[in-house]
């Protein structure tokens, strides 16, 4: 049975702002359809004048039943980057935690700058099998850009 863990509450926005047309509709978390092809609503991480990375934004995930298998645990997202400086597009780090225990962390250093693109990363079987409480999973999202204007929408 396929189950989806969807970001539902945000405990720390850490500089990320929400939504299209400048609205802040994502105050409590990413929209439930952020993992689909809908690119009209997103959160944005913009590197400012301090040239510091943005994040991590921290999201609690919806609850699911333990699938009792370590197979096919994936983190999927859709993103686009805007390059602010001369160093190429900013990196995007997606990290999955159970409480304070990091299960996986992946940095995508080649986020598309031309269109929203779907990405996914699969947890190792060992990492998936180490999950003991699916109700305690947390997703952390960081824009690793260091040039003013480096921006990622996810």
Coordinates of C-alpha atoms in Angstrom, one line a residue:
X1 CA 0.0 0.0 0.0
X2 CA 1.4 3.4 -1.1
X3 CA 1.4 6.0 1.6
X4 CA 2.5 9.6 1.4
X5 CA 4.0 11.7 4.2
X6 CA 3.2 15.3 3.5
X7 CA 4.5 18.4 5.3
X8 CA 1.7 19.6 7.6
X9 CA 3.1 21.9 10.2
X10 CA 6.1 24.2 10.3
X11 CA 8.0 24.6 13.5
X12 CA 10.6 27.0 12.0
X13 CA 10.4 28.9 8.7
X14 CA 14.0 30.1 9.0
X15 CA 13.8 32.8 6.4
X16 CA 11.7 30.8 3.9
X17 CA 8.6 32.7 2.7
X18 CA 5.4 31.3 1.3
X19 CA 3.3 31.2 -1.8
X20 CA 3.0 32.7 -5.2
X21 CA 2.2 36.4 -5.8
X22 CA 3.9 37.2 -2.4
X23 CA 1.2 35.7 -0.2
X24 CA 2.0 33.9 3.0
X25 CA -0.4 31.1 2.8
X26 CA 2.2 28.5 3.9
X27 CA 2.6 29.9 7.4
X28 CA 1.8 26.5 8.9
X29 CA 3.6 24.4 6.3
X30 CA 4.0 23.5 2.7
X31 CA 0.8 23.1 0.7
X32 CA -0.5 19.5 0.6
X33 CA 0.0 19.4 -3.1
X34 CA 3.7 20.6 -3.2
X35 CA 4.8 17.1 -4.4
X36 CA 2.6 17.2 -7.4
X37 CA 3.0 19.0 -10.7
X38 CA 1.3 22.1 -9.3
X39 CA 3.9 24.9 -9.4
X40 CA 1.6 27.8 -8.6
X41 CA 2.1 27.5 -4.9
X42 CA 5.5 27.1 -3.3
X43 CA 7.8 28.3 -0.5
X44 CA 10.8 30.5 -1.5
X45 CA 14.3 30.7 0.1
X46 CA 16.0 33.9 -1.0
X47 CA 19.6 34.6 0.0
X48 CA 19.8 38.2 1.2
X49 CA 22.5 40.9 1.5
X50 CA 24.3 38.9 4.2
X51 CA 25.0 36.1 1.7
X52 CA 24.0 33.5 4.3
X53 CA 22.2 30.2 3.4
X54 CA 18.5 30.2 4.1
X55 CA 17.1 27.6 6.6
X56 CA 16.6 25.0 7.5
X57 CA 12.8 25.3 7.4
X58 CA 11.6 22.5 9.6
X59 CA 8.3 20.6 8.9
X60 CA 6.5 17.9 10.8
X61 CA 5.0 15.3 8.4
X62 CA 1.6 13.7 8.3
X63 CA 1.2 10.4 10.2
X64 CA 1.2 7.1 8.4
X65 CA 1.3 3.4 9.5
X66 CA 4.6 1.6 9.6
X67 CA 4.8 -0.2 6.3
X68 CA 7.0 -2.9 8.0
X69 CA 9.4 -2.9 5.2
X70 CA 12.5 -0.9 4.3
X71 CA 11.8 -0.8 0.6
X72 CA 10.7 2.2 -1.4
X73 CA 11.1 5.0 1.1
X74 CA 11.5 8.2 -1.1
X75 CA 11.6 11.9 -0.5
X76 CA 10.0 13.6 -3.6
X77 CA 9.9 17.4 -4.3
X78 CA 9.6 19.8 -7.1
X79 CA 12.0 22.8 -7.3
X80 CA 13.4 25.6 -9.4
X81 CA 16.5 27.7 -8.7
X82 CA 17.4 31.3 -9.6
X83 CA 21.1 32.1 -9.7
X84 CA 22.1 35.3 -8.0
X85 CA 25.8 35.4 -8.5
X86 CA 28.5 33.8 -10.7
X87 CA 28.9 30.5 -8.8
X88 CA 26.0 28.6 -10.4
X89 CA 22.6 27.7 -9.0
X90 CA 22.4 27.4 -5.2
X91 CA 22.4 23.9 -3.7
X92 CA 19.2 22.6 -2.0
X93 CA 19.6 20.3 1.0
X94 CA 16.7 18.0 1.9
X95 CA 17.2 16.2 5.2
X96 CA 14.9 13.7 6.9
X97 CA 15.0 13.2 10.7
X98 CA 13.3 11.0 13.2
X99 CA 13.3 13.4 16.1
X100 CA 16.9 14.5 16.4
X101 CA 18.3 11.4 14.5
X102 CA 19.2 12.2 10.9
X103 CA 18.1 9.4 8.6
X104 CA 19.3 11.0 5.3
X105 CA 20.5 14.3 3.9
X106 CA 21.0 15.0 0.2
X107 CA 22.2 18.2 -1.4
X108 CA 21.0 18.8 -4.9
X109 CA 23.6 21.1 -6.5
X110 CA 22.0 21.0 -9.9
X111 CA 18.5 22.3 -9.3
X112 CA 17.0 23.4 -12.7
X113 CA 17.1 27.1 -13.4
X114 CA 14.8 26.9 -16.4
X115 CA 11.6 25.2 -15.1
X116 CA 10.1 23.5 -12.1
X117 CA 11.6 19.9 -12.1
X118 CA 10.6 16.9 -10.0
X119 CA 13.4 15.3 -7.9
X120 CA 13.5 12.3 -5.6
X121 CA 15.9 10.6 -3.3
X122 CA 15.5 7.1 -1.9
X123 CA 16.4 6.2 1.7
X124 CA 18.8 3.3 2.1
X125 CA 17.1 0.1 3.4
X126 CA 19.1 0.5 6.6
X127 CA 17.9 4.1 7.1
X128 CA 14.3 3.1 6.4
X129 CA 14.5 0.1 8.7
X130 CA 15.8 2.3 11.5
X131 CA 12.6 4.3 11.6
X132 CA 10.8 3.3 14.8
X133 CA 8.2 6.1 14.9
X134 CA 6.7 7.4 11.7
X135 CA 4.8 10.0 13.7
X136 CA 8.1 11.6 14.7
X137 CA 9.5 12.3 11.2
X138 CA 10.7 15.8 10.3
X139 CA 11.8 17.3 7.0
X140 CA 14.4 20.1 6.9
X141 CA 14.9 22.2 3.8
X142 CA 17.9 24.5 3.3
X143 CA 18.9 26.8 0.4
X144 CA 22.7 26.6 0.5
X145 CA 23.3 29.6 -1.7
X146 CA 25.9 32.1 -0.8
X147 CA 25.4 34.9 -3.3
X148 CA 22.8 37.6 -2.8
X149 CA 19.8 36.7 -5.0
X150 CA 20.3 33.0 -5.0
X151 CA 16.8 31.7 -4.7
X152 CA 15.0 28.4 -4.6
X153 CA 11.3 27.7 -4.9
X154 CA 10.1 24.3 -3.7

